[in-house]
Amino acid sequence: MSNSLLKQYKEKLKLLDKFNKHYYQNQKPIVSDKEYDELKSEILKIEKNYNFTNLKSPSVKVGYKPSKKFEKFRHRVKMLSLSNAFNEEDLINFQKKNINFLALDKNYEFEYSAEPKIDGISASLNYKNGKLIKGLSRGDGEEGEDITENLKTIKDIPLSISHSDFPDEIDIRGEVFIETNDFKKIEKDFANPRNAASGSLRQKNPKKTELIPLKFIAYTFGFNSNLKEKKQSDFIKNLDKWGFKISDLNKTIKGINNLVNYHSNIEKKRFTLNYDIDGIVYKVNDFSLQKRLGFMATAPRWAIAHKFSANYSVTKIINIDIQVGRTGALTPVAKVKPVNIGGVMVSNATLHNEDEINRKDIRIGDTVKIERAGDVIPHVISVDKKLRTSKSQKYIFPNNCPSCGSKTIKEYNSTTKKIDAVRRCSNEGFGCEKISIEKLKHFVSKDALNIEGLGKKVVEKFWDLKFIKFPDDIFNLNFKKISELDGWGPLSVENLKNSINKSKKLKLDKFIYSLGIRHIGQENAKLISEFLKDYSNFINLKDKHKIEELSNIDGIGETQINSLKAFFENKTNLMVTKSLGRILTFEKNVIKKNKGVFSNKILMFTGKLSNISRAEAKSIVENNGGKIVSNVSKKLDYLVIGEKPTSRKIKIANDLKIKILNQKDFEKISKLGQ
Ligand code: IVH
């Protein structure tokens, strides 16, 4: 393609962006629909003739730019995601864990409700006295956008329900999607049916939503009052009776073998269905067991999504590169001869770590089998040794970090008592360029500061231009300089400015997580933030003794403590953390529901409990407003003792005059809370 044509193409894209802005954000079109459509088809024509596309093109970007003007509302019951299983072994583990959690017989067979996992957009519909009041998108799971008017245009969603057994108030949840047949008609405007559904749902103009035939299938509930059903399968039956569409593939199943059979049957007919599904969801059918199993940080214990299998292809390794991650981990990546795997061109595949290369004896020049499953990074499965030639080269893992030259090390893991499979750059954080860039990307990412408009590519660009070096530099960006960059119009600069400003107010746990401290993921960041309560206590961790106090949190152990010590010992980390403390403001920690029989009480367990797992006991205490610790101290309210308790702990508790409960006492009190 000639340079002048490329220039014309880019100008057309820019113009389309301008039209979009006026139409979707200002709600005031500046051209007729005809002119708009013409411009769009000119762009698509150039792309087709020259077989390429651009990230800003209407062929890639969701056709309609979602507006940012929807009002946000909190979900009364969070909208969580599901853990994934990829094979039978994962399912066996899922079941085993639940059997252990509930302390059931090891041969116990759960009954599951098996349901297709529809690949659409989830929505939550609030009904009061049979009337649809509000419809929210999933959002970040805690807060969704009010898309009621758009949802009301979907014919599958009943506006009023008059059955006497329909709960007085309930949030009905399900998937909004587009059927394959309907998608064909608008295919050229969207990357896939899921994007089409998402774009249509978040239209500011419900009339536009109406033009794209969306469907809705219901499968679960959020907040509810007086729900009478005892099982998921009964609930689904009632959804049908109340007038919701349900999947006709739902089935109750017992036994892992039968789950696997069902999975492979549906997988075979997957492409004959009129909607996209990407796996099967198995839910423990009995609601009382679901309630006991409860939730982990982002997903329920009682359900799992069994994904359909991946696509494979065979290609050749041209070279092996090393990527340095945020925590210094060196990940070898195979650069392969580009190959089409299930419709996606793949030219990189992860080799995970040094041990994996040795174990599979992977060499440069080898012919390898590569797998790609959904949005998971492609990886090398095996080497075809028969096709190995004398030109193949063994890969020598670098002893020095390719980014900063520091020595690379393999650590000893005191929990597993093994040497780590992963080799790491020994530089502490900001001293290594690649680690710094990854730290910045993590800092702005969705689960951390969530700065929209500061994606990975932008971070890299700003780094190259020396606009940012440390996370706090983000708050001192020179927007004038940014507006002079190619591709940065006034609108995108303004948007970036706004999202940076918005990110300045956040919860302490998001901040702790954003620092990217090793072994402090979202879950641990939450635990620490609940314990410390505010920023000043967090920054006081620069005093080592204060860090030790965290070992009192159930879930924080030696690994986390050591990692925090290493973090605070590093002067740059301390400087950045303090500087951020001056820039950011922290939202008050929402006091966690601490109503219940253990309200504000601190408990500790010692010894084995019978018929109930420690994990379930912990969840009972927390659901009843209490907290669990792992050291006896003055602050402790109850020490609960099971079989073979540690006598030293009982002695200290007695000395401190702490109330001691046996399992029966504990259960009696817990029952009062039900
Ligand atoms: S139940 C607490 N059932 O999968 C879990 N989800 O990764 C509630 N999905 O956000 C979800 N089909 O959008 C459930 N039959 C089904 C589903 C389903 C599709 C989606 C849903 C959810 C995501 C979880």
XYZ file of C-alpha atoms and ligand atoms in Angstrom:
698
model
C 0.000 0.000 0.000
C 1.330 3.424 -0.890
C 2.164 5.984 1.779
C -0.411 8.405 0.495
C -3.166 5.807 0.688
C -2.128 4.944 4.226
C -2.306 8.619 5.109
C -5.780 8.890 3.591
C -6.865 5.812 5.515
C -5.645 7.267 8.801
C -7.399 10.553 8.127
C -10.637 8.694 7.473
C -10.259 6.891 10.787
C -9.710 10.185 12.566
C -12.788 11.680 10.954
C -14.885 8.676 11.925
C -13.665 9.031 15.487
C -14.795 12.644 15.470
C -18.246 11.687 14.153
C -18.493 8.998 16.804
C -17.642 11.414 19.539
C -20.356 13.855 18.503
C -22.899 11.119 18.083
C -22.260 8.904 21.074
C -20.790 11.186 23.667
C -22.373 14.525 22.905
C -25.548 12.922 21.498
C -25.416 15.433 18.625
C -24.511 13.988 15.234
C -22.687 16.397 12.919
C -23.240 14.364 9.740
C -26.152 12.439 8.264
C -26.366 8.677 8.801
C -25.679 8.254 5.094
C -22.428 10.207 5.193
C -21.368 8.324 8.297
C -22.051 4.933 6.721
C -20.242 5.893 3.548
C -17.131 6.866 5.432
C -17.230 3.634 7.384
C -17.548 1.482 4.285
C -14.670 3.346 2.600
C -12.471 2.422 5.566
C -13.589 -1.189 5.514
C -13.019 -1.357 1.755
C -9.403 -0.200 2.031
C -8.824 -2.767 4.765
C -10.333 -5.514 2.672
C -8.338 -4.653 -0.455
C -5.065 -4.530 1.417
C -5.890 -7.228 3.954
C -5.012 -5.379 7.145
C -6.682 -3.547 9.967
C -5.986 -1.027 12.696
C -6.908 -1.055 16.376
C -8.967 2.080 15.927
C -10.843 0.683 12.966
C -14.595 0.038 13.147
C -13.796 -3.560 12.129
C -11.935 -4.136 15.380
C -13.411 -1.647 17.772
C -16.854 -2.328 19.091
C -19.079 -0.609 16.562
C -20.658 1.789 18.971
C -18.522 3.542 21.442
C -20.056 2.965 24.852
C -20.993 6.093 26.660
C -19.562 6.868 30.052
C -22.734 8.493 31.182
C -24.642 5.581 32.715
C -25.352 5.965 36.375
C -23.666 3.406 38.579
C -25.340 1.340 41.279
C -23.984 -1.104 43.810
C -25.013 -4.768 43.426
C -26.536 -5.822 46.723
C -25.032 -9.264 46.153
C -21.752 -9.117 44.236
C -21.636 -10.475 40.683
C -18.714 -12.848 40.802
C -16.910 -14.809 38.167
C -16.287 -18.550 38.020
C -13.133 -20.604 38.503
C -12.090 -22.601 35.465
C -11.471 -26.293 34.917
C -9.794 -27.526 31.761
C -9.823 -31.286 32.275
C -11.075 -34.176 34.377
C -8.274 -33.756 36.907
C -9.356 -30.162 37.605
C -12.901 -31.420 38.205
C -11.717 -34.148 40.557
C -9.791 -31.513 42.523
C -12.774 -29.183 42.600
C -14.955 -31.946 44.039
C -12.280 -33.103 46.492
C -11.783 -29.596 47.853
C -15.505 -29.221 48.432
C -15.719 -32.624 50.102
C -12.876 -31.542 52.405
C -14.428 -28.163 53.067
C -17.676 -29.784 54.115
C -15.861 -32.642 55.874
C -17.973 -35.194 53.954
C -17.178 -38.841 53.286
C -14.481 -39.036 50.625
C -16.781 -40.998 48.304
C -19.598 -38.490 48.551
C -21.208 -37.690 45.201
C -22.590 -34.194 44.743
C -25.549 -33.611 42.513
C -24.703 -30.853 40.028
C -26.772 -28.581 37.871
C -24.874 -28.593 34.566
C -25.573 -25.594 32.353
C -23.996 -24.301 29.144
C -21.732 -21.318 29.719
C -23.154 -18.755 27.352
C -20.567 -16.370 25.972
C -22.401 -13.086 26.298
C -22.748 -10.242 28.748
C -24.247 -10.798 32.181
C -26.966 -8.588 33.563
C -28.843 -8.367 36.841
C -32.568 -7.577 36.816
C -34.163 -6.246 39.962
C -37.857 -7.128 40.395
C -40.019 -5.695 43.158
C -43.539 -7.011 43.594
C -43.314 -8.605 40.177
C -42.257 -5.439 38.346
C -38.913 -4.958 36.625
C -37.448 -1.966 38.435
C -33.813 -1.807 37.492
C -31.350 -3.618 35.248
C -27.623 -3.379 35.875
C -24.595 -4.500 33.917
C -21.968 -6.559 35.746
C -19.480 -3.656 35.820
C -16.624 -4.553 38.128
C -18.805 -7.051 39.979
C -19.446 -4.633 42.850
C -20.999 -1.777 40.926
C -22.867 -2.014 37.638
C -24.280 0.510 35.206
C -27.940 1.283 35.037
C -28.922 -0.056 31.600
C -32.572 -0.605 32.492
C -34.018 1.092 29.437
C -31.841 -0.928 27.079
C -32.638 -4.198 28.831
C -36.338 -3.425 28.637
C -36.117 -3.541 24.837
C -35.160 -7.251 24.986
C -38.250 -9.328 24.371
C -37.038 -12.271 26.485
C -37.040 -10.082 29.599
C -40.474 -9.988 31.262
C -41.479 -6.533 32.468
C -43.951 -7.870 34.981
C -44.555 -11.259 36.553
C -47.754 -12.124 38.344
C -47.084 -15.665 39.665
C -47.882 -15.898 43.346
C -44.681 -17.807 44.137
C -42.424 -15.202 42.527
C -40.392 -13.653 45.357
C -41.437 -10.189 46.569
C -38.032 -8.930 45.676
C -35.331 -10.668 43.671
C -32.426 -9.939 41.341
C -32.647 -12.347 38.418
C -29.327 -12.807 36.665
C -28.491 -14.174 33.272
C -26.740 -13.639 29.998
C -27.549 -11.168 27.249
C -26.356 -12.446 23.895
C -26.919 -12.354 20.192
C -27.926 -15.436 18.205
C -25.550 -16.656 15.516
C -28.115 -16.080 12.728
C -28.708 -12.511 13.797
C -25.008 -11.867 14.170
C -24.428 -12.807 10.548
C -26.450 -9.759 9.525
C -24.248 -7.294 11.387
C -21.018 -9.271 11.281
C -19.048 -6.632 9.438
C -19.518 -4.096 12.219
C -18.256 -6.172 15.122
C -15.362 -8.427 16.031
C -17.653 -11.144 17.473
C -21.193 -11.701 18.814
C -20.123 -10.933 22.360
C -18.795 -7.505 21.380
C -21.938 -6.852 19.400
C -24.095 -7.642 22.424
C -21.927 -5.537 24.706
C -21.857 -2.563 22.357
C -25.566 -2.710 21.812
C -26.381 -3.004 25.502
C -24.316 -0.002 26.450
C -25.860 2.222 23.814
C -27.024 5.516 25.158
C -29.950 5.370 22.817
C -32.270 2.422 23.615
C -33.693 2.676 20.098
C -30.310 1.536 18.776
C -30.353 -1.393 21.196
C -33.693 -2.378 19.836
C -32.272 -2.630 16.309
C -29.919 -5.413 17.288
C -31.940 -8.480 18.296
C -30.593 -9.348 21.732
C -31.681 -12.422 23.690
C -31.634 -13.182 27.405
C -31.236 -16.497 29.213
C -31.664 -16.534 32.991
C -29.603 -18.841 35.221
C -29.139 -17.481 38.739
C -30.155 -14.847 41.289
C -28.526 -12.224 43.456
C -30.316 -10.490 46.311
C -33.663 -12.126 47.141
C -36.386 -12.198 49.737
C -38.295 -15.369 50.550
C -36.931 -17.557 47.772
C -38.493 -20.950 48.438
C -36.572 -23.309 46.174
C -34.092 -25.710 47.737
C -32.188 -26.611 44.597
C -30.741 -24.829 41.580
C -32.599 -27.224 39.231
C -35.929 -26.300 40.879
C -35.065 -22.637 40.647
C -34.382 -22.982 36.910
C -37.703 -24.790 36.436
C -39.436 -21.895 38.127
C -37.570 -19.347 36.016
C -39.177 -21.046 33.043
C -42.611 -20.941 34.678
C -42.230 -17.259 35.600
C -41.644 -16.426 31.949
C -37.862 -16.304 31.587
C -36.013 -18.135 28.838
C -33.747 -20.890 30.136
C -31.294 -23.083 28.284
C -32.739 -26.370 27.034
C -29.365 -28.010 27.669
C -29.511 -27.690 31.470
C -29.276 -31.053 33.222
C -28.738 -32.449 36.722
C -25.806 -34.845 36.891
C -23.987 -36.928 39.523
C -20.434 -38.239 39.185
C -17.376 -36.740 37.516
C -17.530 -39.363 34.703
C -20.990 -38.237 33.784
C -19.979 -34.589 33.860
C -17.149 -35.352 31.467
C -19.481 -37.280 29.133
C -22.005 -34.488 29.124
C -19.235 -31.965 28.465
C -17.932 -33.856 25.463
C -21.438 -34.394 24.044
C -22.203 -30.691 24.182
C -18.758 -29.812 22.870
C -19.449 -31.949 19.810
C -22.642 -30.109 19.011
C -21.350 -26.723 20.109
C -21.206 -25.292 16.596
C -24.719 -26.433 15.690
C -26.198 -24.289 18.473
C -27.613 -20.911 17.668
C -25.449 -19.110 20.261
C -21.823 -19.143 21.360
C -20.936 -21.191 24.414
C -17.423 -21.588 25.745
C -17.861 -24.342 28.305
C -20.210 -25.933 30.818
C -20.920 -24.556 34.294
C -21.386 -27.113 37.077
C -23.130 -25.869 40.188
C -23.625 -27.871 43.398
C -27.374 -28.316 43.102
C -28.366 -28.187 46.765
C -28.716 -24.574 47.979
C -27.993 -25.488 51.587
C -24.644 -26.972 50.531
C -24.000 -23.922 48.336
C -24.598 -21.722 51.333
C -22.152 -23.689 53.468
C -19.519 -23.685 50.728
C -19.797 -19.954 50.194
C -17.365 -17.803 48.251
C -13.681 -17.242 47.712
C -12.313 -13.826 46.734
C -13.693 -13.701 43.202
C -15.695 -16.889 42.654
C -18.024 -19.250 44.502
C -16.626 -22.526 45.867
C -19.798 -24.297 44.762
C -19.440 -23.806 41.007
C -16.875 -24.225 38.284
C -16.743 -23.541 34.535
C -15.422 -26.487 32.528
C -13.980 -24.860 29.426
C -14.034 -26.480 26.002
C -10.733 -27.794 24.778
C -8.197 -25.724 23.047
C -7.058 -25.589 19.476
C -3.705 -27.007 18.439
C -1.234 -26.409 15.654
C 2.262 -27.463 14.745
C 5.030 -24.997 13.946
C 8.745 -24.343 14.338
C 10.633 -22.430 17.037
C 12.671 -19.674 15.407
C 14.157 -18.299 18.601
C 13.710 -18.101 22.349
C 13.379 -14.704 24.040
C 13.285 -13.849 27.701
C 10.564 -11.656 29.160
C 11.152 -10.095 32.556
C 7.998 -9.874 34.620
C 6.919 -7.549 37.402
C 8.335 -9.766 40.118
C 11.564 -10.324 38.222
C 10.549 -13.762 36.931
C 12.276 -14.603 33.675
C 9.802 -16.188 31.311
C 11.165 -17.822 28.195
C 8.988 -17.168 25.160
C 9.273 -19.139 21.945
C 9.173 -16.996 18.823
C 7.539 -19.333 16.344
C 6.851 -19.325 12.637
C 3.415 -17.637 12.569
C 0.658 -20.209 12.511
C -3.123 -19.978 12.479
C -4.636 -21.615 15.567
C -8.424 -21.606 15.570
C -8.638 -18.375 13.610
C -5.934 -16.453 15.472
C -2.399 -15.937 14.161
C 0.105 -17.022 16.797
C 3.783 -16.064 16.681
C 4.710 -16.314 20.369
C 4.196 -19.168 22.790
C 5.179 -19.234 26.433
C 7.615 -21.865 27.653
C 6.763 -21.018 31.292
C 10.182 -21.379 32.952
C 13.659 -22.847 32.834
C 12.632 -26.225 34.271
C 9.921 -26.614 31.660
C 12.436 -26.140 28.817
C 14.704 -28.767 30.331
C 11.915 -31.187 31.172
C 10.441 -31.095 27.682
C 13.881 -30.712 26.086
C 12.759 -27.828 23.922
C 15.389 -26.466 21.503
C 15.566 -23.638 18.997
C 14.698 -25.036 15.548
C 12.429 -27.746 16.982
C 9.029 -28.565 15.535
C 6.499 -28.155 18.330
C 2.816 -28.594 19.070
C 1.204 -25.388 20.342
C -2.084 -25.027 22.178
C -4.303 -21.978 22.441
C -7.322 -22.035 24.744
C -9.607 -19.003 24.628
C -7.893 -15.953 26.011
C -5.104 -17.929 27.682
C -1.571 -17.279 26.321
C -0.581 -19.978 23.774
C 1.917 -22.516 25.106
C 4.159 -25.242 23.786
C 2.832 -28.692 24.586
C 5.437 -30.998 23.147
C 8.369 -31.378 20.793
C 8.256 -33.677 17.799
C 11.710 -35.211 18.342
C 11.513 -37.235 15.132
C 11.648 -34.000 13.179
C 14.641 -32.627 15.102
C 17.606 -31.800 12.851
C 21.273 -31.426 13.655
C 20.772 -27.674 13.403
C 18.602 -27.558 16.526
C 20.237 -25.636 19.344
C 19.988 -26.178 23.074
C 18.909 -23.041 24.847
C 21.135 -21.760 27.614
C 19.190 -19.887 30.212
C 20.867 -16.537 30.981
C 22.741 -16.157 34.259
C 22.231 -12.426 34.037
C 19.040 -10.467 33.594
C 18.735 -9.460 29.917
C 17.285 -6.130 31.016
C 19.593 -4.882 33.785
C 22.440 -7.394 33.830
C 21.928 -8.378 37.484
C 22.604 -11.974 38.460
C 19.629 -14.282 38.046
C 18.732 -16.622 40.888
C 16.501 -19.522 41.740
C 15.042 -19.209 45.190
C 14.454 -21.867 47.787
C 10.784 -22.155 48.668
C 10.484 -22.833 52.389
C 6.872 -24.020 52.092
C 7.391 -26.596 49.361
C 10.991 -27.231 50.482
C 12.052 -27.142 46.864
C 14.114 -24.899 44.644
C 11.794 -22.704 42.573
C 11.235 -23.643 38.928
C 11.359 -19.956 38.088
C 14.605 -18.044 37.688
C 14.477 -14.394 38.701
C 16.341 -11.167 38.257
C 17.891 -10.434 41.654
C 17.448 -6.691 41.287
C 15.037 -5.249 43.779
C 12.282 -3.702 41.674
C 12.901 -0.272 40.263
C 16.583 -0.914 39.604
C 15.693 -3.036 36.584
C 14.140 -1.330 33.570
C 11.876 -4.198 32.512
C 10.655 -4.806 36.062
C 9.917 -1.082 36.427
C 7.815 -1.017 33.262
C 5.868 -4.084 34.390
C 5.351 -2.515 37.815
C 3.913 0.578 36.152
C 1.570 -1.535 34.029
C 0.425 -3.349 37.143
C -0.069 -0.089 39.035
C -2.532 1.272 36.451
C -4.242 -2.065 35.714
C -7.941 -2.754 36.194
C -7.756 -4.336 39.647
C -5.279 -1.725 40.913
C -5.712 2.003 40.134
C -7.773 1.204 37.056
C -6.598 4.158 34.973
C -8.472 3.956 31.694
C -6.521 5.213 28.706
C -3.196 4.179 30.245
C -2.940 0.711 28.747
C 0.200 -1.369 28.364
C 1.250 0.190 25.067
C 0.803 3.721 26.406
C 2.854 2.909 29.518
C 5.653 1.616 27.286
C 5.503 4.706 25.109
C 5.508 7.110 28.067
C 8.432 5.174 29.524
C 10.414 5.439 26.281
C 9.719 9.157 26.167
C 10.864 9.399 29.802
C 7.477 10.795 30.846
C 7.218 8.233 33.648
C 9.706 6.250 35.685
C 7.913 5.639 38.976
C 4.182 5.252 39.651
C 3.938 8.709 41.259
C 5.147 10.304 37.997
C 1.753 9.451 36.530
C 0.245 12.215 38.628
C 2.682 14.810 37.311
C 2.317 14.097 33.615
C 2.741 17.009 31.263
C -0.480 16.881 29.254
C 0.700 19.570 26.873
C 3.545 17.310 25.788
C 1.154 14.380 25.466
C -1.213 16.383 23.264
C 1.682 16.958 20.872
C 2.138 13.218 20.362
C 0.855 11.446 17.299
C -2.564 9.899 17.894
C -3.408 12.026 20.951
C -6.354 14.303 20.166
C -7.798 16.764 22.698
C -10.494 14.252 23.600
C -8.128 11.427 24.488
C -5.894 13.788 26.496
C -8.930 15.039 28.374
C -10.105 11.489 29.033
C -6.701 10.483 30.353
C -6.555 13.526 32.601
C -9.980 12.666 33.995
C -9.255 9.023 34.602
C -5.967 9.845 36.348
C -7.777 12.308 38.583
C -10.509 9.814 39.279
C -7.961 7.191 40.300
C -6.603 9.416 43.071
C -9.369 8.309 45.376
C -9.257 4.623 46.176
C -9.566 1.945 48.806
C -6.502 0.998 50.819
C -6.552 -2.612 49.616
C -6.427 -1.528 45.967
C -3.444 0.674 46.831
C -1.596 -2.115 48.643
C -2.270 -4.416 45.704
C -1.165 -1.765 43.192
C 2.339 -1.637 44.688
C 2.947 -5.078 43.222
C 4.624 -6.496 46.324
C 5.471 -10.127 45.730
C 3.034 -12.570 47.373
C 0.598 -9.734 48.099
C -2.188 -10.325 45.616
C -5.735 -8.995 45.832
C -6.775 -11.372 48.573
C -3.789 -10.670 50.851
C -4.029 -6.939 50.160
C -7.632 -7.095 51.424
C -6.619 -8.974 54.572
C -3.834 -6.507 55.320
C -6.013 -3.488 54.642
C -8.755 -4.777 56.944
C -6.177 -5.283 59.665
C -4.346 -1.960 59.254
C -7.428 0.136 58.420
C -5.576 3.213 57.132
C -2.615 4.438 55.137
C -0.659 5.736 58.137
C -0.576 2.238 59.616
C 0.517 0.883 56.281
C 3.437 3.274 55.886
C 4.446 2.495 59.482
C 5.328 -0.974 58.252
C 8.678 0.586 57.405
C 9.322 -0.362 61.012
C 10.080 -4.091 60.822
C 8.394 -4.901 64.149
C 5.122 -3.605 62.801
C 5.385 -6.023 59.882
C 5.721 -8.908 62.350
C 2.326 -7.989 63.798
C 0.734 -8.921 60.476
C 1.522 -12.566 61.171
C -1.510 -12.430 63.423
C -3.718 -12.284 60.329
C -5.013 -15.683 59.354
C -3.679 -16.188 55.831
C -0.515 -14.067 56.174
C 2.532 -16.220 56.778
C 6.287 -16.132 56.692
C 6.470 -15.802 52.895
C 4.318 -12.665 52.882
C 6.080 -11.190 55.923
C 9.502 -11.663 54.335
C 8.318 -10.166 51.095
C 6.918 -7.096 52.878
C 10.191 -6.692 54.762
C 12.165 -6.809 51.520
C 9.771 -4.292 49.996
C 10.067 -1.742 52.810
C 13.822 -2.175 53.127
C 14.194 -0.885 49.598
C 14.659 2.906 49.671
C 13.052 3.512 46.268
C 9.970 1.546 47.236
C 9.664 3.568 50.405
C 10.096 6.837 48.558
C 7.471 5.925 45.945
C 5.020 4.660 48.581
C 5.380 7.849 50.632
C 5.035 10.065 47.604
C 1.870 8.206 46.566
C 0.570 8.632 50.093
C 0.749 12.402 49.619
C -1.016 12.313 46.246
C -3.781 9.788 46.878
C -6.750 9.898 49.191
C -8.077 6.740 50.725
C -11.735 5.897 50.976
C -12.875 4.801 54.379
C -12.817 1.051 54.632
C -16.412 -0.093 54.330
C -16.943 -1.808 57.634
C -17.479 -5.404 56.699
C -20.773 -6.905 57.738
C -19.906 -7.694 61.298
C -23.355 -8.463 62.502
C -23.923 -11.854 64.013
C -23.224 -13.969 67.024
C -19.463 -13.442 66.750
C -19.810 -9.740 66.058
C -16.404 -8.072 66.569
C -15.116 -11.144 68.373
C -11.691 -12.588 67.772
C -11.405 -16.368 67.725
C -8.663 -18.863 67.369
C -8.762 -22.617 66.738
C -6.375 -25.269 67.946
C -6.648 -29.011 67.288
C -8.759 -30.940 64.827
C -12.503 -30.367 64.688
C -14.725 -33.332 63.911
C -17.171 -33.365 60.966
C -16.364 -29.825 60.044
C -13.308 -28.504 58.266
C -11.209 -25.634 59.582
C -12.040 -23.735 56.394
C -15.776 -24.029 57.019
C -15.377 -23.084 60.680
C -13.504 -19.981 59.567
C -16.201 -19.077 57.090
C -18.905 -19.525 59.790
C -17.044 -17.165 62.108
C -16.563 -14.562 59.390
C -20.143 -14.759 58.194
C -21.183 -14.106 61.778
C -19.102 -10.973 62.137
C -16.040 -12.492 63.810
C -12.375 -12.692 62.952
C -9.872 -15.526 63.131
C -6.273 -15.090 64.231
C -3.412 -17.517 64.465
C -1.635 -16.339 67.657
C -2.898 -16.268 71.219
C -2.844 -12.729 72.562
C -4.732 -10.513 74.982
C -7.020 -9.450 72.150
C -8.402 -12.962 71.744
C -12.028 -13.492 72.860
C -12.356 -17.260 72.398
C -9.958 -20.129 71.949
C -11.834 -23.048 70.376
C -10.245 -26.417 71.032
C -10.677 -29.565 68.987
C -8.933 -32.944 69.242
C -5.229 -32.938 70.112
C -4.907 -29.211 70.698
C -1.534 -27.523 71.294
C -1.282 -27.476 75.082
C 1.023 -24.453 75.085
C -1.718 -22.389 73.430
C -4.269 -23.483 76.032
C -1.862 -22.591 78.816
C -1.260 -19.081 77.462
C -5.005 -18.616 76.974
C -5.638 -19.711 80.565
C -2.963 -17.340 81.837
C -4.563 -14.497 79.909
C -8.019 -15.550 81.199
C -9.348 -16.057 77.703
C -12.595 -17.966 77.346
C -12.072 -21.482 76.065
C -14.754 -23.243 74.018
C -14.923 -26.856 72.919
C -16.406 -27.780 69.544
C -19.897 -28.328 70.988
C -19.909 -24.860 72.615
C -18.735 -23.365 69.338
C -21.478 -25.100 67.376
C -24.124 -24.090 69.879
C -23.193 -20.426 69.542
C -22.979 -20.696 65.721
C -26.476 -22.248 65.595
C -27.848 -19.211 67.413
C -26.641 -17.205 64.454
C -28.655 -19.096 61.868
S -23.465 -18.554 37.231
C -21.423 -16.748 41.020
N -24.299 -19.726 35.093
O -20.007 -16.762 33.179
C -21.384 -17.227 39.617
N -22.744 -17.943 34.823
O -17.293 -16.537 34.517
C -22.546 -16.765 38.864
N -22.188 -17.415 32.505
O -20.238 -13.631 34.709
C -22.506 -17.144 37.461
N -23.481 -18.935 31.577
O -21.600 -14.033 32.623
C -23.513 -18.769 35.574
N -25.181 -20.863 33.296
C -24.389 -19.905 33.766
C -23.614 -19.062 32.922
C -22.799 -18.090 33.502
C -22.621 -17.946 31.356
C -21.197 -16.316 32.609
C -21.624 -15.140 33.455
C -20.567 -14.970 34.496
C -19.426 -15.721 33.899
C -18.553 -16.289 34.976
